[in-house]
Coordinates of C-alpha atoms and ligand atoms in Angstrom, one line a residue:
X1 CA 137.3 91.8 210.8
X2 CA 134.0 93.6 211.7
X3 CA 132.4 95.8 209.1
X4 CA 135.4 95.4 206.7
X5 CA 137.6 97.4 209.1
X6 CA 135.9 100.7 208.2
X7 CA 136.7 102.1 211.6
X8 CA 140.4 101.7 210.8
X9 CA 140.7 103.1 207.3
X10 CA 137.3 104.9 206.8
X11 CA 138.0 108.2 208.8
X12 CA 134.2 108.7 209.0
X13 CA 134.0 109.3 205.2
X14 CA 131.7 106.3 204.7
X15 CA 129.2 104.7 207.1
X16 CA 127.5 101.4 207.0
X17 CA 123.7 101.8 207.2
X18 CA 121.8 98.5 207.5
X19 CA 122.8 96.6 204.4
X20 CA 124.7 99.3 202.4
X21 CA 127.8 101.4 202.6
X22 CA 126.9 105.1 202.3
X23 CA 128.7 108.4 201.8
X24 CA 128.8 110.1 205.1
X25 CA 127.9 113.5 203.6
X26 CA 124.8 115.4 202.5
X27 CA 121.8 113.0 202.5
X28 CA 124.1 110.1 202.9
X29 CA 123.4 108.2 199.6
X30 CA 124.5 104.7 199.4
X31 CA 127.3 103.9 197.0
X32 CA 125.0 101.3 195.5
X33 CA 122.4 104.0 194.7
X34 CA 125.0 106.2 193.1
X35 CA 126.4 103.3 191.1
X36 CA 123.0 102.2 189.8
X37 CA 122.2 105.8 188.9
X38 CA 125.3 105.9 186.7
X39 CA 124.8 102.5 185.2
X40 CA 121.2 103.3 184.2
X41 CA 122.7 105.9 181.9
X42 CA 124.3 103.0 180.0
X43 CA 127.8 103.0 181.6
X44 CA 128.8 99.5 182.4
X45 CA 132.0 98.0 183.6
X46 CA 134.1 99.5 186.4
X47 CA 133.3 103.0 187.5
X48 CA 135.6 105.4 189.3
X49 CA 133.7 107.8 191.6
X50 CA 135.4 111.1 192.7
X51 CA 134.2 113.0 195.8
X52 CA 135.4 116.6 195.8
X53 CA 134.1 117.1 199.4
X54 CA 136.7 114.6 200.5
X55 CA 139.5 116.5 198.8
X56 CA 138.3 119.6 200.7
X57 CA 138.2 117.7 203.9
X58 CA 141.9 116.6 203.6
X59 CA 143.0 120.2 202.7
X60 CA 141.0 121.6 205.7
X61 CA 142.5 118.9 208.0
X62 CA 146.1 119.7 206.8
X63 CA 145.8 123.4 207.1
X64 CA 143.9 123.3 210.4
X65 CA 146.5 121.0 211.9
X66 CA 149.4 123.4 211.1
X67 CA 147.4 126.4 212.1
X68 CA 146.7 124.8 215.5
X69 CA 150.3 123.7 216.0
X70 CA 151.5 127.2 215.1
X71 CA 149.1 128.7 217.6
X72 CA 150.0 126.2 220.3
X73 CA 153.7 126.9 220.1
X74 CA 153.5 130.5 219.2
X75 CA 155.4 129.9 216.0
X76 CA 156.1 132.9 213.8
X77 CA 156.8 131.3 210.4
X78 CA 154.0 130.8 207.8
X79 CA 152.6 127.6 206.6
X80 CA 152.2 126.8 202.9
X81 CA 151.3 123.7 200.9
X82 CA 151.5 122.6 197.3
X83 CA 150.1 119.5 195.6
X84 CA 152.6 117.2 193.9
X85 CA 151.1 116.6 190.5
X86 CA 152.7 113.2 190.0
X87 CA 150.2 111.8 192.6
X88 CA 147.3 112.5 190.3
X89 CA 147.3 114.7 187.2
X90 CA 143.8 113.8 186.0
X91 CA 141.8 116.9 185.1
X92 CA 138.6 115.8 187.0
X93 CA 140.8 115.6 190.1
X94 CA 143.1 118.7 189.6
X95 CA 140.2 121.0 188.7
X96 CA 138.2 120.0 191.7
X97 CA 141.3 120.3 193.9
X98 CA 142.1 123.9 192.7
X99 CA 138.4 124.7 193.2
X100 CA 138.1 123.5 196.8
X101 CA 141.6 125.0 197.6
X102 CA 140.4 128.6 197.1
X103 CA 141.3 130.6 200.1
X104 CA 144.3 128.5 201.1
X105 CA 146.8 130.1 198.7
X106 CA 147.5 126.5 197.6
X107 CA 149.7 125.7 194.7
X108 CA 151.1 122.8 192.6
X109 CA 154.4 121.0 192.5
X110 CA 155.8 119.8 189.1
X111 CA 158.4 117.1 188.4
X112 CA 158.3 117.2 184.6
X113 CA 157.7 119.7 181.8
X114 CA 154.2 118.5 181.2
X115 CA 153.4 118.8 184.9
X116 CA 154.9 122.2 184.9
X117 CA 152.6 123.3 182.1
X118 CA 149.6 122.1 184.2
X119 CA 151.0 124.0 187.2
X120 CA 151.7 127.2 185.2
X121 CA 148.2 127.3 183.8
X122 CA 146.1 126.2 186.9
X123 CA 147.9 127.8 189.8
X124 CA 146.6 131.3 190.6
X125 CA 149.2 134.0 190.3
X126 CA 150.8 134.5 193.7
X127 CA 150.1 130.9 195.0
X128 CA 153.3 128.8 195.2
X129 CA 154.6 126.5 192.5
X130 CA 157.6 124.3 193.3
X131 CA 159.6 122.4 190.6
X132 CA 161.6 119.3 191.6
X133 CA 163.3 116.4 189.9
X134 CA 165.8 116.4 187.0
X135 CA 165.6 119.4 184.8
X136 CA 167.1 120.2 181.4
X137 CA 167.7 123.7 180.0
X138 CA 164.2 123.9 178.5
X139 CA 162.5 123.0 181.8
X140 CA 164.6 125.6 183.6
X141 CA 163.7 128.1 180.9
X142 CA 160.0 127.3 181.4
X143 CA 160.5 128.2 185.1
X144 CA 161.9 131.6 184.1
X145 CA 159.0 132.1 181.8
X146 CA 156.6 131.3 184.7
X147 CA 158.5 133.8 186.9
X148 CA 158.2 136.4 184.2
X149 CA 154.5 135.8 184.0
X150 CA 154.4 136.8 187.6
X151 CA 154.2 133.3 189.1
X152 CA 155.5 132.6 192.6
X153 CA 157.7 129.8 191.4
X154 CA 160.5 128.0 193.2
X155 CA 163.0 125.9 191.3
X156 CA 164.7 123.3 193.4
X157 CA 168.3 122.6 192.6
X158 CA 168.9 118.9 192.7
X159 CA 172.6 119.0 191.6
X160 CA 175.4 121.4 190.8
X161 CA 175.0 121.0 187.0
X162 CA 171.4 122.2 187.3
X163 CA 172.7 125.3 189.0
X164 CA 175.1 125.9 186.1
X165 CA 172.2 125.6 183.7
X166 CA 170.2 128.1 185.7
X167 CA 173.1 130.6 185.5
X168 CA 173.2 130.1 181.8
X169 CA 169.5 130.5 181.3
X170 CA 169.5 133.6 183.4
X171 CA 172.2 135.1 181.2
X172 CA 170.2 134.3 178.0
X173 CA 166.7 135.2 179.2
X174 CA 167.6 138.2 181.2
X175 CA 169.9 139.8 178.6
X176 CA 168.6 143.2 177.5
X177 CA 165.4 143.1 179.5
X178 CA 163.5 145.9 181.3
X179 CA 163.8 144.0 184.6
X180 CA 165.8 140.9 185.5
X181 CA 163.3 138.3 186.7
X182 CA 164.6 135.1 188.2
X183 CA 162.6 132.2 189.8
X184 CA 163.0 131.7 193.5
X185 CA 165.6 129.1 194.2
X186 CA 165.5 126.1 196.6
X187 CA 168.1 123.5 197.3
X188 CA 167.4 119.9 197.9
X189 CA 169.6 118.5 200.5
X190 CA 170.8 114.9 200.6
X191 CA 169.9 113.6 204.0
X192 CA 172.1 111.6 206.1
X193 CA 169.0 109.9 207.6
X194 CA 166.7 108.0 205.4
X195 CA 163.0 106.9 205.3
X196 CA 161.6 103.5 206.0
X197 CA 159.2 101.3 204.2
X198 CA 158.8 100.3 200.6
X199 CA 159.0 103.8 199.2
X200 CA 162.1 104.9 201.2
X201 CA 164.5 105.4 198.4
X202 CA 163.8 109.1 198.1
X203 CA 165.9 110.0 201.2
X204 CA 169.2 108.9 202.4
X205 CA 172.8 109.1 201.2
X206 CA 172.3 106.8 198.3
X207 CA 169.2 108.7 197.1
X208 CA 168.9 109.8 193.5
X209 CA 168.4 113.4 194.6
X210 CA 169.9 116.2 196.6
X211 CA 173.2 118.1 197.4
X212 CA 175.8 116.8 199.8
X213 CA 177.2 119.3 202.3
X214 CA 180.2 119.9 200.1
X215 CA 178.0 120.6 197.1
X216 CA 175.9 122.8 199.2
X217 CA 178.8 125.0 200.0
X218 CA 179.8 125.0 196.3
X219 CA 176.3 126.0 195.3
X220 CA 176.4 128.8 197.9
X221 CA 179.6 130.2 196.4
X222 CA 178.3 129.9 192.8
X223 CA 175.0 131.7 193.7
X224 CA 177.0 134.5 195.3
X225 CA 179.4 134.8 192.4
X226 CA 176.5 135.2 189.9
X227 CA 174.5 137.5 192.2
X228 CA 171.7 134.9 192.6
X229 CA 172.1 134.5 196.3
X230 CA 169.1 136.8 196.9
X231 CA 166.9 134.2 195.2
X232 CA 167.9 131.3 197.4
X233 CA 165.0 131.1 199.9
X234 CA 164.1 127.4 200.4
X235 CA 165.7 124.2 201.8
X236 CA 163.9 121.1 200.5
X237 CA 163.9 117.4 201.4
X238 CA 161.6 114.5 200.8
X239 CA 162.1 111.3 202.7
X240 CA 159.8 109.0 200.7
X241 CA 156.2 108.2 200.5
X242 CA 153.8 106.5 202.9
X243 CA 156.0 107.1 205.9
X244 CA 154.6 104.7 208.5
X245 CA 156.8 105.7 211.4
X246 CA 157.3 109.3 212.5
X247 CA 160.9 108.8 213.7
X248 CA 162.7 109.2 210.3
X249 CA 160.8 112.5 209.8
X250 CA 162.1 113.9 213.1
X251 CA 165.6 113.0 212.2
X252 CA 165.3 114.6 208.8
X253 CA 163.8 117.7 210.3
X254 CA 166.7 118.1 212.7
X255 CA 169.1 117.7 209.8
X256 CA 167.3 120.1 207.5
X257 CA 166.7 122.6 210.3
X258 CA 170.4 122.8 211.2
X259 CA 171.4 123.2 207.5
X260 CA 168.9 126.1 207.3
X261 CA 170.4 127.6 210.5
X262 CA 174.0 127.2 209.2
X263 CA 173.2 128.9 205.9
X264 CA 171.4 131.7 207.7
X265 CA 174.5 132.2 209.8
X266 CA 176.6 132.5 206.6
X267 CA 174.5 135.4 205.8
X268 CA 171.9 134.1 203.3
X269 CA 169.4 136.8 204.1
X270 CA 166.8 135.6 201.7
X271 CA 166.6 132.1 203.1
X272 CA 163.2 131.8 204.7
X273 CA 161.6 128.4 204.1
X274 CA 161.9 124.7 204.8
X275 CA 160.0 122.4 202.4
X276 CA 159.4 119.1 204.1
X277 CA 158.3 117.3 201.0
X278 CA 155.6 114.6 201.2
X279 CA 155.4 111.3 203.0
X280 CA 152.4 111.8 205.2
X281 CA 150.9 108.4 205.3
X282 CA 147.4 107.0 204.7
X283 CA 145.9 104.1 206.7
X284 CA 145.0 101.5 204.1
X285 CA 144.6 98.5 206.5
X286 CA 141.4 96.7 207.1
X287 CA 142.9 94.8 210.1
X288 CA 143.8 96.3 213.4
X289 CA 147.0 94.4 213.7
X290 CA 148.2 95.4 210.2
X291 CA 148.0 99.1 210.6
X292 CA 150.4 101.2 208.4
X293 CA 150.8 104.4 210.3
X294 CA 151.8 105.1 213.9
X295 CA 151.1 108.8 214.2
X296 CA 148.2 111.2 213.7
X297 CA 148.2 114.4 211.6
X298 CA 148.2 116.4 214.9
X299 CA 151.4 114.6 216.0
X300 CA 152.9 115.2 212.6
X301 CA 152.2 118.9 212.5
X302 CA 153.2 119.4 216.2
X303 CA 156.5 117.7 215.6
X304 CA 157.4 119.8 212.6
X305 CA 156.6 123.1 214.3
X306 CA 158.1 122.1 217.6
X307 CA 161.4 120.9 216.1
X308 CA 161.8 123.9 213.8
X309 CA 161.2 126.2 216.8
X310 CA 163.7 124.4 218.9
X311 CA 166.4 124.6 216.3
X312 CA 165.7 128.2 215.5
X313 CA 165.9 129.1 219.2
X314 CA 169.1 127.3 219.9
X315 CA 170.8 128.7 216.8
X316 CA 169.3 132.1 217.2
X317 CA 167.8 132.4 213.7
X318 CA 164.2 133.4 212.7
X319 CA 161.6 130.6 212.5
X320 CA 161.3 129.5 208.9
X321 CA 158.1 129.2 206.9
X322 CA 157.1 125.6 206.5
X323 CA 156.1 124.1 203.1
X324 CA 154.6 120.7 202.6
X325 CA 154.1 118.7 199.4
X326 CA 151.8 116.1 200.8
X327 CA 150.2 114.3 197.9
X328 CA 149.0 110.9 199.0
X329 CA 147.3 112.4 202.1
X330 CA 145.4 114.9 200.0
X331 CA 144.3 112.6 197.1
X332 CA 144.0 109.1 198.3
X333 CA 140.6 109.1 199.8
X334 CA 138.8 111.1 197.1
X335 CA 138.1 108.3 194.8
X336 CA 136.4 104.9 195.0
X337 CA 136.5 102.3 192.3
X338 CA 133.3 100.3 191.9
X339 CA 133.5 97.0 190.0
X340 CA 130.8 94.4 189.4
X341 CA 131.4 90.7 190.3
X342 CA 130.9 88.6 187.2
X343 CA 131.2 85.1 188.6
X344 CA 132.1 82.9 191.5
X345 CA 134.5 80.1 190.8
X346 CA 133.9 77.3 193.3
X347 CA 130.2 77.1 193.5
X348 CA 130.4 73.6 192.2
X349 CA 131.4 72.5 195.7
X350 CA 128.0 71.9 197.1
X351 CA 126.0 68.8 198.0
X352 CA 123.8 69.1 194.9
X353 CA 126.8 68.5 192.7
X354 CA 127.8 65.1 194.3
X355 CA 127.4 62.2 191.9
X356 CA 127.5 59.3 194.3
X357 CA 127.1 55.9 192.8
X358 CA 125.3 52.8 194.0
X359 CA 128.6 51.5 195.0
X360 CA 131.4 53.9 195.7
X361 CA 135.1 53.2 196.4
X362 CA 135.3 52.5 200.1
X363 CA 137.3 55.7 200.9
X364 CA 134.8 57.8 199.1
X365 CA 132.0 56.2 201.1
X366 CA 134.0 56.9 204.2
X367 CA 134.4 60.5 203.3
X368 CA 130.7 60.7 202.9
X369 CA 130.1 59.2 206.4
X370 CA 132.7 61.6 207.9
X371 CA 130.7 64.4 206.4
X372 CA 127.4 63.0 207.6
X373 CA 128.5 62.4 211.2
X374 CA 130.6 65.6 211.6
X375 CA 129.9 67.4 214.8
X376 CA 131.7 69.8 217.1
X377 CA 133.3 67.1 219.3
X378 CA 134.8 65.1 216.5
X379 CA 135.3 67.8 213.9
X380 CA 139.1 68.1 214.2
X381 CA 139.7 64.3 214.1
X382 CA 137.3 63.8 211.2
X383 CA 138.9 66.7 209.3
X384 CA 142.3 65.1 209.6
X385 CA 140.9 61.8 208.4
X386 CA 139.3 63.5 205.5
X387 CA 142.5 65.2 204.4
X388 CA 144.3 61.9 204.7
X389 CA 141.7 60.1 202.6
X390 CA 141.9 62.8 200.0
X391 CA 145.6 62.3 199.5
X392 CA 145.0 58.5 199.1
X393 CA 142.1 59.0 196.7
X394 CA 144.1 61.4 194.5
X395 CA 146.9 58.9 194.3
X396 CA 144.4 56.1 193.4
X397 CA 143.2 58.4 190.6
X398 CA 146.7 58.9 189.3
X399 CA 147.2 55.1 189.3
X400 CA 144.0 54.6 187.4
X401 CA 142.0 52.9 190.1
X402 CA 139.1 55.4 190.5
X403 CA 137.4 57.4 187.8
X404 CA 136.7 61.1 187.3
X405 CA 133.4 61.0 189.1
X406 CA 135.0 59.5 192.2
X407 CA 137.6 62.2 192.1
X408 CA 135.0 64.9 191.8
X409 CA 133.1 63.4 194.7
X410 CA 136.3 63.4 196.7
X411 CA 137.0 67.1 196.0
X412 CA 133.4 68.1 196.9
X413 CA 133.2 66.1 200.1
X414 CA 136.6 67.3 201.4
X415 CA 135.6 70.9 200.6
X416 CA 132.3 70.4 202.4
X417 CA 134.0 68.9 205.4
X418 CA 136.5 71.8 205.7
X419 CA 133.7 74.3 205.4
X420 CA 131.6 72.6 208.0
X421 CA 134.6 72.2 210.4
X422 CA 135.4 75.8 210.1
X423 CA 131.8 76.6 210.9
X424 CA 131.6 74.2 213.9
X425 CA 134.9 75.4 215.4
X426 CA 134.5 79.1 214.5
X427 CA 134.9 80.1 218.2
X428 CA 138.3 78.5 218.5
X429 CA 141.0 80.7 217.2
X430 CA 143.0 77.8 215.7
X431 CA 145.8 78.6 213.3
X432 CA 145.2 75.4 211.5
X433 CA 141.7 76.5 210.6
X434 CA 142.9 79.8 209.3
X435 CA 145.3 78.0 207.0
X436 CA 142.5 75.7 205.8
X437 CA 140.5 78.6 204.6
X438 CA 143.0 79.0 201.9
X439 CA 141.9 75.6 200.5
X440 CA 138.3 76.5 200.3
X441 CA 138.5 80.1 199.2
X442 CA 135.9 81.3 196.7
X443 CA 137.3 83.1 193.7
X444 CA 135.4 86.2 192.7
X445 CA 135.8 87.2 189.1
X446 CA 135.6 91.0 189.1
X447 CA 135.1 93.3 186.1
X448 CA 138.3 95.4 186.4
X449 CA 142.0 95.3 185.9
X450 CA 144.4 95.2 188.8
X451 CA 147.1 96.5 186.5
X452 CA 145.0 99.5 185.4
X453 CA 143.3 100.3 188.7
X454 CA 145.5 99.0 191.6
X455 CA 149.1 99.0 190.1
X456 CA 150.6 99.4 193.6
X457 CA 149.0 96.2 194.6
X458 CA 150.6 94.5 191.6
X459 CA 154.0 96.1 192.0
X460 CA 154.4 96.6 195.7
X461 CA 151.8 94.5 197.5
X462 CA 150.0 97.6 198.7
X463 CA 146.6 96.7 200.1
X464 CA 143.5 98.7 199.4
X465 CA 140.3 98.4 201.6
X466 CA 137.6 96.5 199.8
X467 CA 133.9 96.4 200.8
X468 CA 130.9 95.0 198.9
X469 CA 128.2 97.6 198.2
X470 CA 125.4 95.7 199.9
X471 CA 124.4 92.7 202.1
X472 CA 126.4 94.4 204.9
X473 CA 123.8 93.3 207.4
X474 CA 124.8 89.7 206.7
X475 CA 128.1 88.3 208.0
X476 CA 130.2 87.3 205.0
X477 CA 131.6 83.8 205.4
X478 CA 133.4 82.9 202.1
X479 CA 137.1 83.2 202.4
X480 CA 137.6 85.2 199.2
X481 CA 140.2 85.9 196.6
X482 CA 139.6 88.4 193.8
X483 CA 140.4 87.8 190.2
X484 CA 140.5 90.6 187.6
X485 CA 139.6 90.0 183.9
X486 CA 143.1 90.3 182.5
X487 CA 144.6 87.1 181.2
X488 CA 147.5 87.4 183.7
X489 CA 147.8 85.3 186.8
X490 CA 149.2 88.3 188.6
X491 CA 145.8 89.9 188.3
X492 CA 144.7 88.4 191.5
X493 CA 144.2 89.6 195.1
X494 CA 144.8 86.3 196.8
X495 CA 143.3 85.2 200.1
X496 CA 145.9 85.6 202.9
X497 CA 145.4 83.7 206.2
X498 CA 147.2 86.4 208.1
X499 CA 144.8 89.1 206.9
X500 CA 141.7 87.0 206.0
X501 CA 139.1 88.6 203.8
X502 CA 135.5 87.3 203.4
X503 CA 132.7 88.0 201.0
X504 CA 129.1 86.9 200.7
X505 CA 127.8 83.9 199.1
X506 CA 125.9 85.1 196.1
X507 CA 124.3 83.8 193.0
X508 CA 125.3 86.2 190.2
X509 CA 122.5 84.8 188.0
X510 CA 120.0 86.2 190.4
X511 CA 121.5 89.4 191.8
X512 CA 124.2 92.0 191.1
X513 CA 127.1 92.2 193.6
X514 CA 129.6 95.1 193.4
X515 CA 132.9 95.5 195.2
X516 CA 134.2 99.0 196.2
X517 CA 138.0 99.6 196.3
X518 CA 138.8 102.6 198.5
X519 CA 141.7 105.0 198.8
X520 CA 142.6 104.7 195.1
X521 CA 143.0 108.4 194.5
X522 CA 146.8 108.7 194.9
X523 CA 149.2 107.3 192.3
X524 CA 147.0 104.5 191.1
X525 CA 145.4 106.3 188.1
X526 CA 148.5 107.4 186.2
X527 CA 150.6 104.5 187.2
X528 CA 147.9 102.2 185.8
X529 CA 148.9 100.1 182.9
X530 CA 146.9 99.2 179.9
X531 CA 147.7 95.5 180.2
X532 CA 145.5 93.6 177.8
X533 CA 144.3 97.0 176.7
X534 CA 142.0 97.6 179.6
X535 CA 142.1 101.4 179.8
X536 CA 141.2 104.0 182.5
X537 CA 137.7 103.1 183.7
X538 CA 134.7 105.3 183.3
X539 CA 134.7 108.1 185.8
X540 CA 132.2 110.5 187.4
X541 CA 132.4 113.4 189.9
X542 CA 129.9 113.2 192.7
X543 CA 129.0 116.6 194.0
X544 CA 126.6 117.5 196.7
X545 CA 124.3 120.6 196.5
X546 CA 123.2 122.8 199.4
X547 CA 120.3 120.5 200.2
X548 CA 122.6 117.5 200.5
X549 CA 121.4 116.0 197.2
X550 CA 124.1 114.4 195.1
X551 CA 124.7 114.9 191.4
X552 CA 126.9 112.8 189.1
X553 CA 128.6 114.9 186.5
X554 CA 132.0 115.1 184.8
X555 CA 131.3 111.7 183.3
X556 CA 134.1 110.5 181.1
X557 CA 133.6 107.1 179.6
X558 CA 136.4 104.6 179.3
X559 CA 138.1 104.8 175.9
X560 CA 136.4 102.9 173.1
X561 CA 138.2 100.2 171.2
X562 CA 139.2 102.2 168.2
X563 CA 140.6 105.1 170.4
X564 CA 142.5 102.6 172.5
X565 CA 144.2 101.3 169.3
X566 CA 144.7 104.9 168.0
X567 CA 146.6 105.6 171.3
X568 CA 149.0 102.8 170.5
X569 CA 149.6 104.5 167.1
X570 CA 147.7 102.0 165.0
X571 CA 146.3 103.6 161.9
X572 CA 142.6 103.0 162.7
X573 CA 141.4 103.9 159.3
X574 CA 143.4 100.9 158.0
X575 CA 141.9 98.7 160.7
X576 CA 138.5 100.0 159.8
X577 CA 138.9 99.3 156.1
X578 CA 140.3 95.9 156.7
X579 CA 137.4 94.8 158.9
X580 CA 134.9 96.2 156.5
X581 CA 136.5 94.5 153.5
X582 CA 136.7 91.2 155.2
X583 CA 133.0 91.2 155.9
X584 CA 132.1 92.5 152.4
X585 CA 134.2 89.8 150.7
X586 CA 133.1 87.0 152.9
X587 CA 131.4 84.2 150.9
X588 CA 129.6 83.1 154.1
X589 CA 127.2 86.0 154.0
X590 CA 124.3 87.4 152.0
X591 CA 124.2 91.1 151.3
X592 CA 121.6 91.7 154.0
X593 CA 123.6 89.7 156.5
X594 CA 126.7 91.8 155.6
X595 CA 124.8 95.0 156.3
X596 CA 123.5 93.7 159.6
X597 CA 126.9 92.4 160.8
X598 CA 128.6 95.7 159.9
X599 CA 126.1 97.5 162.1
X600 CA 126.8 95.1 165.0
X601 CA 130.5 95.4 164.5
X602 CA 130.4 99.2 164.6
X603 CA 128.3 99.2 167.7
X604 CA 131.0 97.1 169.4
X605 CA 133.8 99.3 168.2
X606 CA 132.2 102.2 169.9
X607 CA 132.4 100.5 173.3
X608 CA 135.3 99.8 175.7
X609 CA 137.2 96.7 176.6
X610 CA 135.6 96.0 179.9
X611 CA 132.9 93.3 180.0
X612 CA 129.5 94.7 179.6
X613 CA 127.0 92.5 181.5
X614 CA 126.6 89.5 183.5
X615 CA 125.4 87.1 180.9
X616 CA 122.5 85.6 182.8
X617 CA 121.1 89.1 183.6
X618 CA 121.3 90.2 179.9
X619 CA 117.7 89.2 179.1
Ligands
PLP1 C1 156.4 112.2 195.4 C2 156.8 113.4 196.1 C3 155.9 114.1 197.0 C4 154.6 113.5 197.4 O1 154.8 112.5 198.4 P1 153.5 111.9 199.1 O2 154.0 110.7 199.9 O3 152.5 111.5 198.1 O4 152.9 112.9 200.0 C5 156.3 115.3 197.5 N1 157.5 115.8 197.2 C6 158.4 115.3 196.3 C7 159.6 115.9 196.0 C8 158.0 114.0 195.8 O5 158.9 113.5 194.9

């Protein structure tokens, strides 16, 4: 893996310049420089950096791709897009998104009442809002309120009962009014075809969502009966997220296109749009042979436009407007999580730590000789001998024949032999050697929580590209696994021989070493869990001015301890009082000591759960 696979996942957003990884924008500051700049202000622990220029880039790319495709095929329908809020509802993201989206008539998609309130307040009047998912009467009423405000809002019917509620709300809210105002109506269709991959459940016949053909005809009749047919204007489907293969999309497009044409032929004049949902994938892989996406955005947009045109032509209906609700594609690359490495866990395996005796057990002595005489021509044989000896020595220890120091020497020597063998045979692509790396992996303790910041790794095994912030001019050689600071053994990104990952050998007592986790902008933040009460990390928005100079603002510090407890509905005034009383009533302390301890305690209470400093650097 050269340069941490940046040419696979990086999309030219970041570049490696000598020893650092830099933002490929403006004056190209390194991520290390930006990180240090923020940490100098006193923010420690993990930091989430947001880059609005990357949100803009994704929007530009999406709109440009469809504009080009429309031009290429001479397509007459319009193209529109909305952002599905469930992908990232954080204000520092959504505000920037709406800011860079000016000029695109871009809107928001909501799947719950709280999201709908965000959409109603942040979408400019006239830009589209779409509302999907299960809805109760109140949520449908909110859609009517939005429409009455003047919003261009489409409510997607996911089932027949929802339509019944819409009819009821229409009667209630449009009774005795100057003008009957109804939201635009879309119908989600239950696809025969389904998506693939780990997020595929959104499509297909067993999907939670959508109307079957029978229900669709029923809905059509109900809309007609209640004179709502004029509001039906959109067909909607969503085949699932992170669609790696384009084939299921094509199938879904054919299905949806034909349903659109059928309804048109039944005389649904107002029907005008097909909403293709999300699913546009992001390349997360750092390894060429593990890539997650088999198509480009150009292929994607061309397929959509081409297929819709084909169907419209053959069924002799007008070409529909195309809506997308791509979320992952828009949000994923905008944020980078930076986390400090606190410690390395197998440093004891070096020659200095050997405690050889005057007289060692013969097998230990032999291990030492194997290590001493190891060279390229005998490496494989010696390695096998060493592994064999280790088994015997560990058995001898269990039976009480050798002591703890002998056992420690055994572990160190075998570890050194494996490392040296890998080094000597590094030009041979032997599977055995790759497997061995698992045995000598270095464990990097990193100041972050997998549960909070990479929940899709924990839940679904989704990989995220990881790159250290510096030393990139040196080839990393330690097979690495990454441990977070939660007390949970699932909080580990283990070393995988199939997609090996290496980091540098460093001495954390001497130098700081940070890891950057890329493509964390979609889903991770709000899915993040407060396991062990590690909360959303400190965040900053990195903006570039006209001269290409960067500025860090929008700083929001990770929640302090008391606010974290308050969020769990603890009565923090009781906690406060209890802590105070316990110090004041302690017989261990003089009055002066009590005052001093209280001061220290309150300082700590104002900080967050993440670890603050690498102890040795604390000075
Ligand atoms: C989740 C969702 C999306 C977003 O999907 P991405 O894969 O993030 O683009 C779009 N539409 C609907 C209806 C969704 O549920």
